[in-house]
Coordinates of C-alpha atoms and ligand atoms in Angstrom, one line a residue:
M26 CA 100.8 139.1 133.0
A27 CA 101.2 135.4 133.6
E28 CA 101.6 133.1 130.6
P29 CA 98.4 131.3 129.9
D30 CA 98.5 127.5 130.0
A31 CA 98.6 126.0 126.5
S32 CA 95.2 124.4 127.1
A33 CA 93.7 127.8 127.8
F34 CA 93.5 128.5 124.1
F35 CA 92.0 125.1 123.4
L36 CA 89.3 125.5 126.1
A37 CA 88.6 129.1 125.1
A38 CA 88.0 127.9 121.5
G39 CA 85.2 125.8 122.9
L40 CA 86.9 122.5 122.4
P41 CA 86.4 119.6 122.7
A42 CA 82.6 120.3 122.9
A43 CA 82.5 122.1 119.5
W44 CA 84.0 119.2 117.6
A45 CA 81.9 116.4 119.2
N46 CA 80.7 113.8 116.7
Q47 CA 81.8 115.9 113.6
S48 CA 83.3 113.9 110.7
A49 CA 86.2 116.4 110.4
W50 CA 87.5 119.4 112.3
R51 CA 90.0 121.9 111.0
C52 CA 92.2 124.0 113.3
L53 CA 94.5 126.8 112.1
D54 CA 97.3 127.8 114.5
T55 CA 99.0 131.0 113.4
A56 CA 102.0 130.5 115.7
F57 CA 103.0 126.8 115.8
G58 CA 106.2 127.5 117.7
N59 CA 107.4 124.4 119.6
G60 CA 104.0 122.7 119.0
Q61 CA 102.5 123.2 122.5
Q62 CA 99.0 124.0 121.3
F63 CA 99.2 121.2 118.8
L64 CA 100.2 118.6 121.4
R65 CA 97.4 119.7 123.8
V66 CA 94.8 119.5 121.0
W67 CA 96.2 116.1 119.9
N68 CA 96.1 114.8 123.5
A69 CA 92.5 116.0 123.9
W70 CA 91.5 114.4 120.6
R71 CA 93.0 111.1 121.8
Q72 CA 91.1 111.2 125.1
D73 CA 87.8 112.3 123.7
H74 CA 85.4 109.5 122.7
N75 CA 83.4 111.9 120.6
H76 CA 86.3 113.2 118.7
P77 CA 86.0 114.0 115.0
R78 CA 87.0 111.2 112.7
I79 CA 89.6 113.3 111.0
L80 CA 91.4 116.2 112.8
H81 CA 93.3 118.6 110.6
Y82 CA 95.8 120.9 112.3
V83 CA 97.5 123.5 110.2
G84 CA 100.4 125.1 112.0
L85 CA 102.1 128.2 110.6
C86 CA 105.7 129.1 111.6
T87 CA 108.5 131.3 110.3
E88 CA 111.1 128.6 110.9
A89 CA 110.9 124.8 111.3
P90 CA 110.4 123.7 114.9
Q91 CA 113.7 123.1 116.7
L92 CA 114.0 119.5 117.8
D93 CA 115.7 120.6 121.0
D94 CA 112.8 122.9 121.9
L95 CA 110.4 120.0 121.2
H96 CA 112.4 117.7 123.5
Q97 CA 112.5 120.5 126.1
A98 CA 108.7 120.7 126.0
A99 CA 108.5 117.0 126.5
T100 CA 110.5 117.2 129.7
S101 CA 108.4 119.9 131.1
Q102 CA 105.1 118.1 130.3
P103 CA 105.7 114.4 131.0
D104 CA 102.0 113.5 130.0
L105 CA 102.9 114.6 126.4
S106 CA 106.3 113.0 126.1
G107 CA 104.9 110.1 124.0
L108 CA 103.3 112.4 121.5
V109 CA 106.5 114.6 121.4
K110 CA 108.5 111.6 120.3
L111 CA 106.1 110.8 117.5
L112 CA 106.2 114.5 116.4
V113 CA 110.0 114.7 116.6
N114 CA 110.2 111.5 114.5
Q115 CA 108.4 113.3 111.6
C116 CA 109.9 116.7 112.0
Q117 CA 113.3 115.8 110.4
T118 CA 114.7 117.9 107.5
L119 CA 111.8 120.4 107.3
G120 CA 112.6 123.3 105.0
P121 CA 110.4 126.3 103.9
G122 CA 107.0 125.3 102.5
F123 CA 104.2 123.0 103.4
H124 CA 104.7 119.6 105.0
R125 CA 102.0 117.1 105.7
L126 CA 102.7 114.9 108.7
S127 CA 100.4 112.0 109.5
F128 CA 99.6 110.5 112.9
E129 CA 97.0 108.1 114.3
G130 CA 96.8 106.0 111.2
G131 CA 96.2 109.1 109.0
N132 CA 93.3 110.3 111.1
L133 CA 95.2 113.2 112.6
L134 CA 96.9 115.3 110.0
L135 CA 99.3 118.1 110.7
T136 CA 100.2 120.5 107.9
L137 CA 103.2 122.4 109.0
C138 CA 103.7 125.5 106.9
I139 CA 107.0 127.3 107.2
G140 CA 107.7 130.8 105.8
D141 CA 106.4 134.3 105.7
L142 CA 103.1 134.4 107.6
S143 CA 101.2 136.5 105.2
K144 CA 102.2 134.4 102.2
L145 CA 101.4 131.2 104.1
L146 CA 97.9 132.5 104.9
R147 CA 97.4 133.3 101.2
Q148 CA 98.3 129.8 100.1
Q149 CA 95.6 128.1 102.2
R150 CA 92.4 126.9 100.7
F151 CA 90.1 125.7 103.5
Q152 CA 87.8 127.1 106.1
A153 CA 89.0 126.6 109.6
D154 CA 86.5 125.6 112.3
T155 CA 88.9 126.8 115.1
L156 CA 91.5 129.5 114.8
L157 CA 94.3 130.0 117.3
L158 CA 96.0 133.3 117.3
D159 CA 98.9 133.7 119.7
P160 CA 101.4 136.0 118.1
D161 CA 105.0 135.0 118.6
P162 CA 106.6 137.8 120.7
A163 CA 109.9 137.2 118.9
Q164 CA 108.0 138.2 115.7
D165 CA 106.7 141.5 117.0
T166 CA 108.3 143.4 114.1
T167 CA 106.6 145.2 111.2
D168 CA 106.7 141.8 109.4
G169 CA 105.3 139.8 112.2
R170 CA 102.6 142.2 113.5
W171 CA 98.9 141.6 112.9
D172 CA 97.6 144.4 110.8
L173 CA 94.3 144.9 108.9
W174 CA 95.6 143.0 105.9
R175 CA 96.8 140.0 107.9
V176 CA 93.5 139.8 109.9
K177 CA 91.6 140.0 106.6
A178 CA 93.7 137.1 105.3
L179 CA 92.8 135.2 108.5
A180 CA 89.1 136.1 108.2
R181 CA 89.1 134.6 104.6
L182 CA 89.9 131.3 106.2
A183 CA 87.1 131.4 108.7
R184 CA 83.5 130.1 108.1
R185 CA 80.5 131.8 109.7
G186 CA 80.6 130.7 113.3
S187 CA 84.3 129.8 113.5
G188 CA 85.8 130.5 116.9
L189 CA 89.1 132.4 117.2
A190 CA 91.0 132.0 120.5
L191 CA 93.5 134.8 121.4
R192 CA 94.9 136.5 124.5
S193 CA 92.6 139.1 125.8
H194 CA 95.5 141.6 125.6
T195 CA 95.9 140.9 121.9
G196 CA 92.1 141.1 121.5
G197 CA 92.2 144.5 123.1
L198 CA 94.9 145.7 120.7
L199 CA 93.2 144.3 117.6
R200 CA 89.6 144.9 118.6
P201 CA 88.8 147.5 115.9
I202 CA 90.5 145.5 113.2
L203 CA 88.9 142.2 114.2
Q204 CA 85.5 143.9 114.3
Q205 CA 86.1 145.4 110.9
C206 CA 86.9 142.0 109.5
G207 CA 83.7 140.4 110.8
F208 CA 84.7 138.9 114.2
V209 CA 82.4 139.5 117.2
L210 CA 84.2 140.1 120.5
P211 CA 83.0 139.9 124.1
A212 CA 82.4 143.2 125.8
P213 CA 85.7 144.9 126.8
L214 CA 85.1 144.4 130.6
A215 CA 84.3 140.7 130.2
A216 CA 87.3 140.3 127.9
E217 CA 89.7 141.8 130.4
R218 CA 88.7 139.4 133.1
A219 CA 89.9 136.3 131.0
E220 CA 93.4 135.5 130.0
V221 CA 92.3 134.0 126.7
I222 CA 89.1 134.9 124.9
R223 CA 87.0 133.5 122.2
V224 CA 85.8 135.7 119.4
E225 CA 83.5 134.5 116.7
F226 CA 83.4 135.0 113.0
Q227 CA 79.9 136.4 112.5
P228 CA 80.1 139.2 109.9
A229 CA 77.0 141.4 109.7
W230 CA 77.2 141.2 105.9
Q231 CA 76.6 138.4 103.5
L232 CA 79.8 136.6 102.5
K233 CA 80.8 137.4 98.9
N234 CA 80.5 134.7 96.2
S235 CA 84.1 135.2 95.2
R236 CA 85.1 134.3 98.7
V237 CA 82.9 131.2 98.9
D238 CA 84.2 130.1 95.5
A239 CA 87.7 129.9 96.9
V240 CA 86.7 126.8 98.9
V241 CA 84.3 124.4 97.3
P242 CA 82.0 123.1 100.0
A243 CA 82.6 119.5 101.2
V244 CA 80.7 116.8 99.3
P245 CA 78.6 114.4 101.3
V246 CA 80.6 111.2 102.3
T247 CA 78.9 108.4 100.3
R248 CA 80.0 105.8 97.7
C249 CA 82.8 106.1 95.2
V250 CA 83.9 103.7 92.5
V251 CA 87.6 103.9 91.6
V252 CA 88.7 102.4 88.2
G253 CA 92.2 101.0 88.3
A254 CA 93.9 99.0 91.1
G255 CA 97.4 100.4 90.8
L256 CA 99.2 102.9 93.0
A257 CA 97.0 105.8 91.9
G258 CA 93.6 104.0 92.4
A259 CA 94.5 102.2 95.6
S260 CA 95.9 105.3 97.3
V261 CA 92.8 107.2 96.4
A262 CA 90.6 104.4 97.7
A263 CA 92.5 104.3 101.1
A264 CA 92.4 108.1 101.5
L265 CA 88.7 108.2 100.9
A266 CA 87.9 105.2 103.1
R267 CA 89.8 106.7 106.0
R268 CA 87.3 109.6 105.7
G269 CA 84.3 107.3 105.8
W270 CA 83.7 106.7 102.1
Q271 CA 82.6 103.2 100.9
V272 CA 84.9 102.6 98.0
L273 CA 84.7 99.9 95.3
V274 CA 87.9 99.5 93.3
L275 CA 87.4 97.9 89.8
D276 CA 90.2 96.5 87.7
K277 CA 90.2 94.6 84.4
A278 CA 92.9 92.3 85.8
A279 CA 92.0 89.5 88.2
T280 CA 94.4 90.7 90.9
P281 CA 95.6 94.2 91.8
A282 CA 98.8 95.9 90.6
Q283 CA 99.1 94.2 87.3
G284 CA 100.0 97.4 85.4
A285 CA 103.0 99.6 86.0
S286 CA 102.5 99.1 89.7
G287 CA 103.6 95.5 89.3
L288 CA 107.2 96.8 89.2
P289 CA 109.1 94.5 91.6
A290 CA 110.6 97.4 93.5
G291 CA 111.1 101.1 92.8
L292 CA 112.9 104.1 94.1
V293 CA 111.3 106.6 96.3
V294 CA 113.3 109.8 96.0
P295 CA 112.6 113.5 95.5
H296 CA 113.2 115.0 92.1
V297 CA 116.0 117.6 92.1
S298 CA 116.2 120.6 89.8
V299 CA 118.2 123.8 89.7
D300 CA 115.1 126.0 89.9
D301 CA 113.3 123.7 92.4
C302 CA 110.5 123.3 89.8
S303 CA 106.9 122.1 90.6
L304 CA 107.9 118.5 90.1
S305 CA 110.7 118.8 92.6
R306 CA 108.5 120.4 95.2
L307 CA 105.6 118.0 94.7
S308 CA 107.9 115.0 94.8
R309 CA 109.5 116.2 98.1
S310 CA 106.0 116.4 99.7
G311 CA 104.9 113.1 98.1
V312 CA 108.0 111.2 99.2
R313 CA 107.5 112.3 102.8
M314 CA 103.9 111.2 102.7
V315 CA 104.5 107.7 101.2
L316 CA 107.3 107.1 103.6
Q317 CA 104.8 107.7 106.5
Q318 CA 102.4 105.3 104.8
A319 CA 105.1 102.6 104.4
Q320 CA 106.1 103.0 108.1
A321 CA 102.5 102.3 109.1
L322 CA 101.6 99.6 106.6
L323 CA 104.7 97.8 105.3
R324 CA 107.4 95.5 106.7
S325 CA 110.7 97.3 106.9
G326 CA 113.5 95.4 105.1
A327 CA 111.1 93.1 103.3
D328 CA 108.6 95.4 101.5
W329 CA 110.6 98.6 101.7
D330 CA 113.6 100.2 103.2
Y331 CA 114.1 103.7 104.6
S332 CA 117.7 103.4 103.3
G333 CA 118.4 107.0 102.1
V334 CA 119.5 107.4 98.5
L335 CA 122.7 108.8 97.0
Q336 CA 122.0 111.2 94.1
R337 CA 124.8 111.5 91.6
F338 CA 125.0 113.9 88.6
P339 CA 127.1 112.1 86.0
G340 CA 127.3 113.4 82.4
S341 CA 127.8 117.1 83.2
E342 CA 128.1 119.2 80.1
G343 CA 131.5 119.6 78.4
D344 CA 134.6 119.2 80.6
A345 CA 132.7 120.5 83.7
P346 CA 133.5 118.4 86.7
E347 CA 130.6 116.4 88.1
P348 CA 128.8 118.3 90.8
P349 CA 129.2 116.7 94.3
P350 CA 126.7 114.0 95.1
L351 CA 123.6 114.7 97.2
W352 CA 122.4 112.5 100.1
H353 CA 118.7 112.2 100.4
T354 CA 117.7 111.1 103.9
Q355 CA 114.0 111.1 103.1
A356 CA 114.3 108.3 100.5
G357 CA 114.5 104.6 100.0
W358 CA 113.0 101.8 97.9
M359 CA 109.6 100.2 98.0
K360 CA 107.6 97.3 96.5
P361 CA 104.5 99.1 94.9
A362 CA 102.4 96.0 94.6
V363 CA 102.6 95.3 98.4
L364 CA 101.6 98.9 99.1
V365 CA 98.7 98.6 96.7
Q366 CA 97.6 95.4 98.5
A367 CA 97.9 97.1 101.9
W368 CA 95.7 100.1 100.8
L369 CA 93.1 97.8 99.3
A370 CA 92.9 95.9 102.6
Q371 CA 91.9 99.0 104.5
P372 CA 88.4 99.0 106.1
G373 CA 85.9 100.6 103.7
V374 CA 87.7 99.5 100.5
R375 CA 86.5 96.6 98.4
F376 CA 88.4 95.2 95.3
Q377 CA 86.7 93.6 92.4
G378 CA 88.9 92.1 89.7
D379 CA 88.0 90.9 86.2
S380 CA 86.0 94.0 85.8
A381 CA 87.0 95.9 82.6
V382 CA 85.2 99.2 82.5
G383 CA 84.0 100.1 79.0
G384 CA 81.9 103.2 79.7
L385 CA 80.1 105.5 82.1
K386 CA 76.6 106.7 82.2
R387 CA 75.0 109.4 84.2
Q388 CA 71.5 108.5 85.4
D389 CA 69.2 109.9 88.1
G390 CA 72.1 111.9 89.6
L391 CA 74.3 108.8 89.9
W392 CA 77.2 107.4 87.9
Q393 CA 76.7 104.0 86.3
V394 CA 80.0 102.2 85.6
L395 CA 79.5 99.9 82.7
G396 CA 81.4 96.8 81.7
D397 CA 82.7 96.0 78.2
G398 CA 79.3 94.7 77.2
G399 CA 77.5 97.7 78.5
Q400 CA 76.3 95.9 81.7
V401 CA 76.2 97.9 84.9
L402 CA 79.2 96.9 87.1
A403 CA 78.5 99.5 89.8
V404 CA 76.6 102.6 90.7
A405 CA 77.9 105.4 92.9
E406 CA 77.7 109.2 93.6
R407 CA 81.3 109.6 92.5
V408 CA 83.8 107.9 90.2
V409 CA 87.6 108.3 90.0
L410 CA 89.3 107.2 86.8
A411 CA 92.7 106.0 88.0
N412 CA 93.4 103.5 85.2
A413 CA 96.4 105.3 83.6
H414 CA 96.3 105.2 79.8
G415 CA 93.1 103.1 80.1
V416 CA 91.2 106.4 80.6
L417 CA 91.7 107.4 76.9
P418 CA 89.3 104.9 75.4
L419 CA 86.8 105.7 78.1
L420 CA 86.9 109.4 77.4
A421 CA 86.9 109.0 73.7
G422 CA 84.2 106.3 73.5
D423 CA 80.9 107.6 72.1
S424 CA 78.9 105.0 74.0
N425 CA 79.5 106.7 77.3
A426 CA 77.8 109.7 78.7
V427 CA 80.9 111.5 79.7
N428 CA 81.0 113.5 76.6
S429 CA 77.4 114.4 76.5
S430 CA 77.1 115.5 80.1
N431 CA 79.9 118.1 80.2
P432 CA 81.3 120.8 78.1
V433 CA 84.9 119.8 78.0
T434 CA 86.2 119.0 74.5
D435 CA 89.9 119.3 75.0
W436 CA 90.8 116.2 77.0
P437 CA 94.2 115.9 78.6
V438 CA 97.0 114.6 76.5
L439 CA 98.4 111.3 77.8
R440 CA 101.3 109.4 76.4
T441 CA 102.6 105.9 77.0
V442 CA 106.3 105.4 77.6
H443 CA 107.4 101.8 77.9
G444 CA 110.4 100.7 79.9
Q445 CA 112.4 97.9 81.2
V446 CA 114.1 97.2 84.5
T447 CA 117.2 94.9 84.5
W448 CA 117.6 92.7 87.5
A449 CA 119.5 89.7 88.8
L450 CA 119.8 87.6 91.9
H451 CA 122.9 88.2 94.0
A452 CA 123.4 84.4 93.8
D453 CA 123.6 84.6 90.0
S454 CA 125.9 87.7 89.9
P455 CA 129.7 87.4 89.7
P456 CA 131.7 88.3 92.9
A457 CA 133.2 91.4 91.2
A458 CA 129.6 92.8 90.7
L459 CA 128.6 92.0 94.3
A460 CA 131.8 93.6 95.6
A461 CA 131.0 96.8 93.6
L462 CA 127.4 97.1 94.8
P463 CA 126.9 100.1 97.1
A464 CA 125.2 99.7 100.5
F465 CA 122.3 102.0 99.5
P466 CA 120.4 102.9 96.3
V467 CA 122.0 105.3 93.9
N468 CA 120.1 107.6 91.6
G469 CA 121.3 109.8 88.7
A470 CA 121.3 108.8 85.0
G471 CA 119.3 105.7 85.8
S472 CA 119.1 104.1 89.2
L473 CA 120.4 101.1 91.1
L474 CA 118.6 99.3 94.0
P475 CA 121.4 97.1 95.2
H476 CA 119.7 94.9 97.9
V477 CA 116.1 94.0 97.4
P478 CA 114.7 90.8 98.9
L479 CA 112.5 89.2 96.1
K480 CA 110.7 85.9 96.5
E481 CA 113.4 84.4 94.3
G482 CA 116.2 85.7 96.7
M483 CA 118.2 88.8 97.3
A484 CA 118.5 90.8 94.1
W485 CA 119.8 94.1 92.6
L486 CA 117.6 96.1 90.1
A487 CA 118.9 98.7 87.6
G488 CA 116.8 100.8 85.4
A489 CA 115.0 101.9 83.7
T490 CA 114.7 102.5 79.9
Y491 CA 112.4 104.9 78.2
Q492 CA 110.8 103.9 75.0
P493 CA 107.9 106.1 73.6
D494 CA 104.9 104.3 72.2
D495 CA 105.6 105.4 68.6
E496 CA 109.2 104.0 68.4
P497 CA 110.0 100.5 67.4
E498 CA 110.6 97.9 70.2
P499 CA 114.3 97.2 70.3
G500 CA 114.1 93.9 72.3
A501 CA 115.0 92.9 75.8
Q502 CA 118.8 92.6 75.2
S503 CA 118.9 96.1 73.8
H504 CA 117.1 97.5 76.9
H505 CA 119.6 95.6 79.2
A506 CA 122.5 97.2 77.3
A507 CA 121.0 100.7 77.7
N508 CA 120.5 100.1 81.4
L509 CA 124.0 98.8 81.9
T510 CA 125.5 101.8 80.0
R511 CA 123.7 104.1 82.4
M512 CA 125.0 102.0 85.4
A513 CA 128.5 102.2 84.0
R514 CA 128.3 106.0 84.2
L515 CA 126.7 106.0 87.6
L516 CA 128.9 103.4 89.2
P517 CA 132.0 102.8 86.9
D518 CA 133.2 99.8 89.0
L519 CA 130.1 97.9 88.0
A520 CA 130.7 98.3 84.2
A521 CA 133.0 95.3 83.6
P522 CA 131.2 92.7 85.7
L523 CA 127.8 93.7 84.4
A524 CA 129.1 93.5 80.8
T525 CA 130.0 89.9 81.5
M526 CA 126.5 89.2 82.7
L527 CA 125.0 90.8 79.6
A528 CA 127.2 88.6 77.4
T529 CA 126.3 85.4 79.2
S530 CA 122.5 86.3 79.3
E531 CA 122.2 86.1 83.1
L532 CA 120.1 89.2 83.4
Q533 CA 116.3 89.2 84.1
A534 CA 113.8 91.8 82.8
W535 CA 110.7 93.4 84.1
R536 CA 108.7 95.4 81.5
G537 CA 106.0 98.0 82.0
S538 CA 104.4 101.1 80.6
R539 CA 104.3 104.5 82.2
C540 CA 101.4 106.9 81.7
V541 CA 102.8 110.4 81.1
S542 CA 101.2 113.9 80.7
A543 CA 102.5 116.6 78.4
D544 CA 104.3 118.4 81.2
R545 CA 105.2 115.3 83.1
L546 CA 103.0 116.1 86.2
P547 CA 100.1 114.0 87.3
L548 CA 96.6 115.0 86.3
L549 CA 94.2 115.3 89.1
G550 CA 90.7 117.0 89.1
P551 CA 87.2 116.9 87.8
L552 CA 86.4 115.8 84.2
T553 CA 82.9 117.0 84.3
G554 CA 82.0 120.7 84.5
G555 CA 79.4 122.8 86.2
A556 CA 77.7 121.8 89.4
D557 CA 78.3 118.1 88.8
Q558 CA 81.9 117.4 89.6
G559 CA 81.3 113.7 90.2
L560 CA 83.7 112.3 87.8
W561 CA 87.4 112.7 88.5
L562 CA 90.7 111.8 87.0
C563 CA 93.8 110.7 88.9
A564 CA 96.4 109.6 86.5
A565 CA 99.7 110.3 84.7
M566 CA 102.0 109.3 87.6
G567 CA 104.9 109.0 85.0
S568 CA 108.0 107.5 86.4
R569 CA 107.2 108.6 89.9
G570 CA 104.1 106.8 91.0
L571 CA 105.6 105.8 94.3
S572 CA 106.5 109.4 95.1
L573 CA 103.3 111.1 93.8
A574 CA 100.4 108.7 94.4
V575 CA 99.8 109.5 98.1
L576 CA 100.1 113.2 97.5
C577 CA 97.5 113.0 94.7
A578 CA 95.1 110.9 96.8
E579 CA 95.3 113.3 99.8
M580 CA 94.8 116.2 97.5
L581 CA 91.7 114.6 96.0
A582 CA 90.4 113.8 99.5
A583 CA 91.2 117.4 100.6
R584 CA 89.3 118.9 97.7
W585 CA 86.3 116.7 98.2
G586 CA 86.2 117.3 101.9
A587 CA 87.1 121.1 101.9
E588 CA 90.1 120.1 104.0
P589 CA 93.5 121.9 104.1
L590 CA 95.6 121.2 101.1
P591 CA 98.8 119.2 101.7
V592 CA 100.8 121.7 99.6
E593 CA 100.6 125.4 98.7
A594 CA 97.5 126.3 96.7
A595 CA 99.6 127.5 93.8
L596 CA 101.5 124.2 93.7
A597 CA 98.2 122.3 94.0
R598 CA 97.0 124.0 90.8
S599 CA 99.9 122.6 88.9
L600 CA 98.3 119.2 89.2
D601 CA 94.9 120.2 88.1
T602 CA 93.4 118.5 85.1
G603 CA 92.3 121.9 83.9
R604 CA 95.7 123.5 83.9
G605 CA 96.4 125.4 80.7
R606 CA 92.9 124.8 79.3
S607 CA 90.4 127.6 78.8
N608 CA 87.3 125.4 79.0
A609 CA 88.5 123.5 82.1
P610 CA 85.8 122.3 84.5
Ligands
FAD724 C1 110.2 100.4 83.8 C2 109.5 101.2 84.9 C3 110.2 101.6 86.0 C4 109.7 102.4 87.0 N1 110.4 102.8 88.1 C5 109.8 103.5 89.1 C6 110.5 103.9 90.3 O1 111.6 103.5 90.5 N2 109.9 104.7 91.2 C7 108.6 105.1 91.0 O2 108.0 105.8 91.8 N3 107.9 104.8 89.9 C8 108.5 104.0 88.9 N4 107.8 103.7 87.8 C9 106.5 104.3 87.6 C10 105.4 103.6 88.4 O3 105.4 102.3 88.1 C11 104.0 104.2 87.9 O4 104.1 105.6 88.0 C12 102.8 103.7 88.7 O5 102.9 102.4 88.9 C13 101.5 104.2 88.0 O6 100.5 103.7 88.8 P1 99.0 103.8 88.2 O7 98.1 103.3 89.3 O8 98.7 105.2 87.7 O9 99.0 102.9 86.9 P2 99.0 101.3 86.8 O10 99.7 100.7 87.9 O11 99.3 101.0 85.4 O12 97.4 101.0 87.1 C14 96.4 101.2 86.2 C15 95.4 100.0 86.4 O13 94.2 100.3 85.6 C16 93.7 99.1 85.1 N5 92.9 99.4 84.0 C17 93.2 100.0 82.8 N6 92.1 100.2 82.1 C18 91.1 99.6 82.7 C19 89.7 99.5 82.5 N7 89.2 100.0 81.3 N8 88.9 98.9 83.4 C20 89.4 98.5 84.6 N9 90.7 98.6 84.9 C21 91.5 99.1 84.0 C22 95.0 98.3 84.8 O14 94.7 96.9 84.8 C23 95.9 98.7 86.0 O15 95.8 97.8 87.0 C24 108.3 102.9 86.8 C25 107.6 102.5 85.7 C26 108.2 101.6 84.7 C27 107.4 101.2 83.6

């Protein structure tokens, strides 16, 4: 039998007519392969004036797409070569797991999921509008075959009325299993005449509550107030606005990024751990996502640099030699405040400074956001508290309605950890220090950003210290000394020249406070229980706001919009505000 054209699946699935004028559309492709289906769908989305505002495409594959295969596909289909280049650009260094790739200014989101097909299906939490099932012939083994359990897992991701496109041959083989799982197929004779057929998820039974619970229905796109104009709040605002929300961002300061996000420049680099813990996996995802945002919104070389980062492991235990360094390609440095400004400038987002929030009140099904004097600052259907440690007085205050309208008594634990970055202009640094500066940032025990253009001139930044809230403040010189001691271990050639600078007081300081949770992971999720999940928390970015803020924002938007999650469901749970709490909302 001849190979069906890639667009045959797309057309059989009833697209583009089915997605016309929808706010979002979700496709699940069970065999991403070299991305042929994806490229066709993307191309059709581009050309269709009635396309959905956001297109989600979840592609499952056992191995990362081979860049050579993608290039090959481009040569055979010249009309898609421009899209292939964009895809290849983002398909670098993909390992097992979920990867969120963003195109078209964040309106076309590809979640590439690499690994065992059954496990990947189980880690999804969304309902696909269109399913594409084209089994990879190379995977026609016991592991790769579609059996009852695998089709059941697929059916769990369909909503009533979802269309599934598959070859008529496959449909014939799977007919009894598909029917058993609730799919309605065309009559056998009609099916045989077509190369690719559409079957529809229309189970004759009522869908179980437990199944429906797995995916909370999308909330209507309306108004949202975000409290806090740092990385956390601004990234949430931009992610929601992209989906059509009207977002008002309030901050007690007159201008944005006056808290920890006022850091002159910070490192964007994945966390590394021997057991590849949740933080390592989340940060890998988050770094990829923020680098995509920076490429779209920031000026390379001025506001950020995709420089790569060298990871060193100084201070190994005992006499053990230091493990070899690790080069992170997906890494660099960034100016958080510039990114915050760029997010707040997105259409649909409005910033209002000098607006300290002192309380919240639930009235007539809406949230009133109150000022310090109890005056109403704003009213909205949804509120996100993204004001770092500023959430604690809001949650504890007895003047607000948060406590009375929900059953949660065990609020998340948040700690404040102060810190200082040491920096100096190149022009003020001795030649020996400049000569010892590496060409790229180095991370390890502390970190060094050697070349950052600040408004005062080209500078290096080293940091940062950790000083818990309950310990006495040792003073700026002491923080400088601690930072330089770390630098000396990370880059021994810098030790002597930096010691000279410390003695002659030529070092500059930037001080800020991190908001940290008990397990060092961000807190993201509803604060109110029951049916009303209108008040959310997005905080505790710790020392990695640059790496985690976009991931948290996209996760929040995905959960509100019943969209595919950017990471595995189990990993997403590790961020939830309710983790480890028996009375979680
Ligand atoms: C010394 C130091 C070095 C760091 N280095 C790095 C690094 O290299 N890489 C990295 O990724 N991260 C780094 N971080 C961490 C990073 O800065 C934070 O994770 C991030 O900025 C947190 O963003 P946020 O939006 O949660 O908080 P913030 O930026 O603190 O924003 C909270 C906002 O809420 C506002 N607010 C508070 N209460 C209220 C209220 N009641 N009403 C209205 N507004 C309110 C505040 O004014 C503030 O603007 C560093 C942090 C420090 C302190």
